[in-house]
Amino acid sequence: MDDPLVIAGREYSSRLITGTGGATNLEVLERALVASGTELTTVSIRRVDAAGGTGVLDVLRRNGIDPLPNTAACRTAAEAVLTAHLAREALHTDWVKLEVVADDRTLLPDPVELLDAARTLVDDGFTVLPYTNDDPVLALRLEEVGCAAVMPLGSPIGTGLGIRNPHNIELIVARSRVPVVLDAGIGTASDAALAMELGCDAVLLATAVTRAGDPVRMATAMRHAVRAGRLASGAERVPKRFWAQASSPPR
Amino acid sequence: MDDPLVIAGREYSSRLITGTGGATNLEVLERALVASGTELTTVSIRRVDAAGGTGVLDVLRRNGIDPLPNTAACRTAAEAVLTAHLAREALHTDWVKLEVVADDRTLLPDPVELLDAARTLVDDGFTVLPYTNDDPVLALRLEEVGCAAVMPLGSPIGTGLGIRNPHNIELIVARSRVPVVLDAGIGTASDAALAMELGCDAVLLATAVTRAGDPVRMATAMRHAVRAGRLASGAERVPKRFWAQASSPPR
Amino acid sequence: MDDPLVIAGREYSSRLITGTGGATNLEVLERALVASGTELTTVSIRRVDAAGGTGVLDVLRRNGIDPLPNTAACRTAAEAVLTAHLAREALHTDWVKLEVVADDRTLLPDPVELLDAARTLVDDGFTVLPYTNDDPVLALRLEEVGCAAVMPLGSPIGTGLGIRNPHNIELIVARSRVPVVLDAGIGTASDAALAMELGCDAVLLATAVTRAGDPVRMATAMRHAVRAGRLASGAERVPKRFWAQASSPPR
Amino acid sequence: MDDPLVIAGREYSSRLITGTGGATNLEVLERALVASGTELTTVSIRRVDAAGGTGVLDVLRRNGIDPLPNTAACRTAAEAVLTAHLAREALHTDWVKLEVVADDRTLLPDPVELLDAARTLVDDGFTVLPYTNDDPVLALRLEEVGCAAVMPLGSPIGTGLGIRNPHNIELIVARSRVPVVLDAGIGTASDAALAMELGCDAVLLATAVTRAGDPVRMATAMRHAVRAGRLASGAERVPKRFWAQASSPPR
């Protein structure tokens, strides 16, 4: 029942990847991360650079959580590639969550720049986990250039709209040979459970926890939700029927 | 974080109520019930009557699970009232899950007969937990005649269609002063999580577990899902937005 | 392509039944009714009673639209039956749109009072068109006591939430031998088209038109939408598929 | 009420663009096209090339319908550009519906190849109407390179799944300064009405009509549906409410 998540050869028993964005209090963040059970957490390289900004890294280190540097707010392939290199030097990891967003209003990935950056970073020896839209073709292309996972959105970052297009996620899962991580849009626990039921291998979320009224409680909810969805996805659910069916034999 | 479910003065730490219908193997059923963490489980009085049919009761007894006799397959108030009385005598409990269904194809409750039966049984000293449709008015009427909880469906019994009308469930929750238990229609874990997020106090399900390919695994999924949904419902989720919002501060 | 709607022996070429509630201007109302193509329109008997309140009836008369008195705002069977009798005297019609609502916040029908009133009015020789919730059992019961049609809601009156539970509407349609009229909840044109595609025989709406920014334009939209849905429902739509299918033969 | 659709300076009174793919009978196709009221219809250049394959063009010509050559089944920018040039020569039009699909199972556009082809064709003087996925960023990029419209899918070609992600369509509409045409996925009339209500300027469909049981009837349905949706989108619909609101003033 407890097969690990494997990405690029690393094994994780938790299938919940978290972000630190949106956190307003380092102490609450730490408790939330611990409550979530996460073993892999994104960090913004820009924060790491800032003086005193290493607090998040200390939190991760003392809780045995791997840092996953991201290229948040990068707009071009060149900028993202540079940021990834800086992160590699600063954090001594060649893993990178690749984000190349097109604009501030949608924070949606720019497909062309994203694919360019992914190709370059793979060639540079990075383990690339790209944040992508839910386009099944772009997901395939990212896999083809050597990404270690694909991370489609459920809905735009910070919207809390959940999984707007389950059909696309199913199409991605059906054809992917690398892990699929649902990234962005999760608003509440049932969204995370659904992601796993659709066949995703993991869920990545940040503000659903950090900006919830009670981050620690929501982190605990998400831990249970991801586990629930994973278990359900492997338990062969009952089929959907139009007419009712008695659970007890008729009299 | 762990307030108990209270129905008619009894406290339960689990908010997952299970049914035994659809189970084909008593040993698997037992393992599933234990995995689900349930403390209250419905039993069909007709099965209990049958010679050798007490196997389910033994399972419940040795696992410390309260039996909740139901009036499954009853078609009229009179029939349901009689069945409830038989159950009280046989099981020494005045709790009853009241079902009065209209026909075999939908297994939907007959609102008039249901309300009649509920009134009679409350007068007879029963603790009545009625299985009802998702009509907010009928739910109120059942509360008014003294039911200890209301148990609206998500979708017809055995369909696995989940919660077809979340708006009605929210309307019921908004006005109910007794516990609301989502009963019927649950197909998978995210359905159960959603029920709790809508404000239900508990979830009742049977075939989603007993007829799943792997009942024990699905039972575990449901335990986590109900817990996830309960926690999320009290954690003040992030609002839904049309446009994106960065989790990290802009550069 | 143009089979008429038949209710209790009367034939209508339009399948859009309108209400007059919510209208703030009699002249705009008249233009909207004409634009909608409706041939049957509900009127509140209370308005008709009021001095000078016959304006709506004049509008209907000069446009050849049948009036359908309703029992809006009645809370008990007795009150609704009385109102129906007053309407019959005032309007010289034994047709009545039967409404018996439970409370002001939901305006949902009280199932027990509704069924009582329907039974009485059928016995009194009325042609009864009951506004009901979307419970397939109550719809059957209303048909069994002799109603000439059943009129389930899509969502509560005035919410504009469309059809919250298409499955219930399909269940009602599958078993009904009298016309099914989708009544209440319609917000926009696609809602009306969907109602017809689900198999309804007609659509009844009021505030979707009268409270729209441009009532005449929305009335025209609804006329087209009902026609579109009716035609589509009889044209055997393409099946839904998971994978794509080329419209042109492959190269 | 009847503002025309304007694309690249050409005006159309119909907002329904049709395809001819999937048609099995030229006579039925002609009646369906006429019934739909369309004034612009896609044709596969490969069909036109074939001897005797000009039947469709004759049908369009005698009914005053503009042909819109497409590049169906092209897999690369180079192939699509070549096909467009052949079409321009054969049909004496510089309009082209640009399709560059990634594979046969999804028939989804390849975003990189599509954008390349669009850029080249615009430079070559074509009026380019690209079939795209529902990614709001790709839609913007296509507009930036000079496309005369953007044509996002509702769901993959031939699936009949309708509009899987209304949020994305709304995001595209909110930022587009060229006409937005919903292309692909339409299954029935309410889908087409919804597309227009979301703010699309037109709808393009083929197999929803050609493969329906009754193509002529479905074509008529679609004509009404597009008109209904267009009217509704400009009529300022009523807001959605959680609680009911009486249409008649309370007693």
Coordinates of C-alpha atoms in Angstrom, one line a residue, chain C residues 4-212:
Chain C
P4 CA -46.6 20.9 -30.6
L5 CA -46.4 20.9 -26.8
V6 CA -49.6 19.2 -25.6
I7 CA -50.8 19.7 -22.0
A8 CA -54.2 18.4 -21.0
G9 CA -55.4 18.4 -24.6
R10 CA -54.3 22.0 -25.4
E11 CA -51.7 22.5 -28.0
Y12 CA -48.9 25.1 -28.0
S13 CA -46.4 25.6 -30.7
S14 CA -44.1 27.4 -28.3
R15 CA -42.3 25.4 -25.6
L16 CA -41.4 28.5 -23.6
I17 CA -43.8 29.3 -20.7
T18 CA -43.1 32.6 -19.1
G19 CA -43.9 34.3 -15.8
T20 CA -44.5 38.0 -15.2
G21 CA -43.0 38.3 -11.8
G22 CA -40.1 40.7 -11.5
A23 CA -41.3 42.9 -14.3
T24 CA -41.0 46.6 -13.4
N25 CA -42.6 48.1 -16.5
L26 CA -45.7 46.8 -18.3
E27 CA -44.6 48.1 -21.7
V28 CA -41.2 46.3 -21.5
L29 CA -42.9 43.2 -20.2
E30 CA -45.2 43.2 -23.2
R31 CA -42.4 43.5 -25.7
A32 CA -40.5 40.8 -23.9
L33 CA -43.4 38.4 -23.9
V34 CA -44.0 39.0 -27.6
A35 CA -40.3 38.5 -28.3
S36 CA -40.2 35.2 -26.4
G37 CA -43.0 33.8 -28.5
T38 CA -44.7 32.4 -25.5
E39 CA -48.3 31.3 -25.6
L40 CA -48.8 30.6 -21.9
T41 CA -47.9 32.9 -19.1
T42 CA -48.3 32.7 -15.4
V43 CA -50.1 35.4 -13.5
S44 CA -50.2 35.9 -9.8
I45 CA -53.8 35.9 -8.7
R46 CA -53.1 38.4 -6.0
R47 CA -52.0 40.9 -8.6
V48 CA -55.1 40.3 -10.6
D49 CA -57.3 41.1 -7.6
A50 CA -55.7 44.4 -7.0
A51 CA -57.4 47.4 -8.4
G52 CA -55.8 48.4 -11.6
G53 CA -53.8 45.2 -11.4
T54 CA -55.4 43.7 -14.5
G55 CA -52.8 45.3 -16.8
V56 CA -51.0 42.1 -17.2
L57 CA -54.2 40.3 -18.2
D58 CA -54.8 42.9 -20.8
V59 CA -51.4 42.4 -22.2
L60 CA -51.9 38.7 -22.4
R61 CA -55.3 39.0 -24.0
R62 CA -54.3 41.3 -26.8
N63 CA -51.3 39.1 -27.6
G64 CA -53.3 35.9 -27.6
I65 CA -51.4 34.4 -24.7
D66 CA -53.2 32.1 -22.3
P67 CA -53.0 33.1 -18.7
L68 CA -51.9 30.5 -16.2
P69 CA -52.9 31.6 -12.7
N70 CA -50.4 30.6 -10.0
T71 CA -50.7 30.2 -6.2
A72 CA -47.4 32.0 -5.6
A73 CA -46.5 32.6 -1.9
C74 CA -49.0 30.1 -0.6
R75 CA -47.6 28.1 2.4
T76 CA -50.3 25.5 3.0
A77 CA -52.5 23.2 0.9
A78 CA -55.6 25.0 2.2
E79 CA -54.3 28.4 1.2
A80 CA -53.3 27.2 -2.2
V81 CA -56.6 25.5 -2.8
L82 CA -58.5 28.6 -1.8
T83 CA -56.3 30.7 -4.1
A84 CA -56.8 28.4 -7.0
H85 CA -60.6 28.6 -6.6
L86 CA -60.4 32.4 -6.5
A87 CA -58.3 32.3 -9.7
R88 CA -60.8 30.1 -11.4
E89 CA -63.6 32.5 -10.7
A90 CA -61.6 35.5 -11.7
L91 CA -60.0 34.2 -14.8
H92 CA -62.5 31.6 -16.0
T93 CA -59.8 28.9 -16.3
D94 CA -59.4 25.7 -14.4
W95 CA -55.7 25.6 -15.1
V96 CA -53.5 26.4 -12.2
K97 CA -49.8 26.5 -11.6
L98 CA -49.7 25.1 -8.1
E99 CA -47.1 26.5 -5.8
V100 CA -46.9 25.7 -2.1
V101 CA -43.6 26.9 -0.7
A102 CA -42.1 26.1 2.6
D103 CA -40.3 29.3 3.5
D104 CA -39.1 32.6 2.1
R105 CA -35.4 31.8 2.1
T106 CA -35.5 28.8 -0.2
L107 CA -39.0 29.2 -1.8
L108 CA -38.8 25.4 -2.1
P109 CA -42.0 23.5 -2.3
D110 CA -43.3 21.7 0.8
P111 CA -43.7 18.2 -0.5
V112 CA -46.5 17.1 1.8
E113 CA -48.6 20.2 1.4
L114 CA -48.0 20.3 -2.3
L115 CA -49.1 16.7 -2.8
D116 CA -52.2 17.3 -0.7
A117 CA -53.1 20.4 -2.6
A118 CA -52.6 18.7 -5.9
R119 CA -54.9 15.8 -4.9
T120 CA -57.6 18.2 -3.8
L121 CA -57.5 20.4 -6.8
V122 CA -57.5 17.5 -9.3
D123 CA -60.6 16.2 -7.4
D124 CA -62.1 19.7 -7.8
G125 CA -61.7 19.5 -11.5
F126 CA -58.6 21.6 -12.0
T127 CA -55.9 21.1 -14.5
V128 CA -53.0 21.1 -12.1
L129 CA -49.4 22.0 -13.1
P130 CA -47.4 21.7 -9.9
Y131 CA -44.1 23.5 -9.3
T132 CA -42.0 20.8 -7.6
N133 CA -38.5 20.2 -6.4
D134 CA -36.4 17.8 -8.5
D135 CA -37.2 14.7 -6.5
P136 CA -38.1 11.9 -9.0
V137 CA -40.4 10.3 -6.4
L138 CA -42.5 13.4 -5.7
A139 CA -42.8 13.9 -9.5
L140 CA -44.2 10.4 -9.8
R141 CA -46.6 11.0 -6.9
L142 CA -47.9 14.2 -8.5
E143 CA -48.5 12.4 -11.7
E144 CA -50.3 9.6 -9.9
V145 CA -52.8 12.0 -8.3
G146 CA -53.6 13.3 -11.7
C147 CA -51.5 16.3 -12.4
A148 CA -51.4 17.3 -16.1
A149 CA -47.7 18.0 -16.0
V150 CA -44.8 18.1 -13.5
M151 CA -42.7 21.1 -13.2
P152 CA -39.4 20.4 -11.4
L153 CA -37.0 23.2 -10.6
G154 CA -33.5 23.4 -11.9
S155 CA -32.5 25.4 -8.8
P156 CA -34.4 27.5 -6.3
I157 CA -36.5 30.4 -7.6
G158 CA -34.6 33.5 -8.5
T159 CA -31.1 32.0 -7.9
G160 CA -30.2 31.8 -11.6
L161 CA -28.1 28.7 -10.7
G162 CA -29.3 26.8 -13.7
I163 CA -29.9 23.1 -13.5
R164 CA -28.0 21.9 -10.5
N165 CA -28.8 18.3 -10.8
P166 CA -29.2 17.1 -14.4
H167 CA -29.3 13.5 -13.2
N168 CA -32.5 14.1 -11.3
I169 CA -34.1 15.8 -14.3
E170 CA -33.2 12.8 -16.5
L171 CA -34.7 10.4 -13.9
I172 CA -37.9 12.4 -13.9
V173 CA -38.1 12.5 -17.7
A174 CA -37.3 8.8 -18.0
R175 CA -40.4 7.8 -16.0
S176 CA -42.9 10.5 -16.6
R177 CA -45.9 10.0 -18.8
V178 CA -47.1 13.6 -18.5
P179 CA -45.1 16.6 -19.9
V180 CA -42.1 17.7 -17.8
V181 CA -41.6 21.5 -17.6
L182 CA -38.3 22.8 -16.2
D183 CA -39.4 25.5 -13.8
A184 CA -37.2 27.8 -11.8
G185 CA -33.5 28.5 -11.7
I186 CA -32.9 29.3 -15.3
G187 CA -30.3 32.1 -15.6
T188 CA -29.3 32.2 -19.2
A189 CA -29.9 30.7 -22.6
S190 CA -27.7 27.7 -22.3
D191 CA -29.6 26.6 -19.2
A192 CA -32.8 26.6 -21.2
A193 CA -31.2 24.7 -24.0
L194 CA -29.8 22.1 -21.6
A195 CA -33.2 21.6 -20.0
M196 CA -34.7 20.6 -23.4
E197 CA -31.7 18.4 -24.2
L198 CA -32.3 16.5 -21.0
G199 CA -35.7 15.7 -22.3
C200 CA -37.9 18.3 -20.8
D201 CA -41.0 19.2 -22.9
A202 CA -40.9 22.9 -22.1
V203 CA -39.2 25.5 -20.0
L204 CA -40.9 28.0 -17.6
L205 CA -39.0 31.1 -16.6
A206 CA -39.7 34.6 -15.3
T207 CA -36.9 36.6 -13.7
A208 CA -34.2 35.3 -16.1
V209 CA -36.0 37.6 -18.6
T210 CA -37.8 40.2 -16.5
R211 CA -34.7 41.0 -14.3
A212 CA -32.1 40.8 -17.1

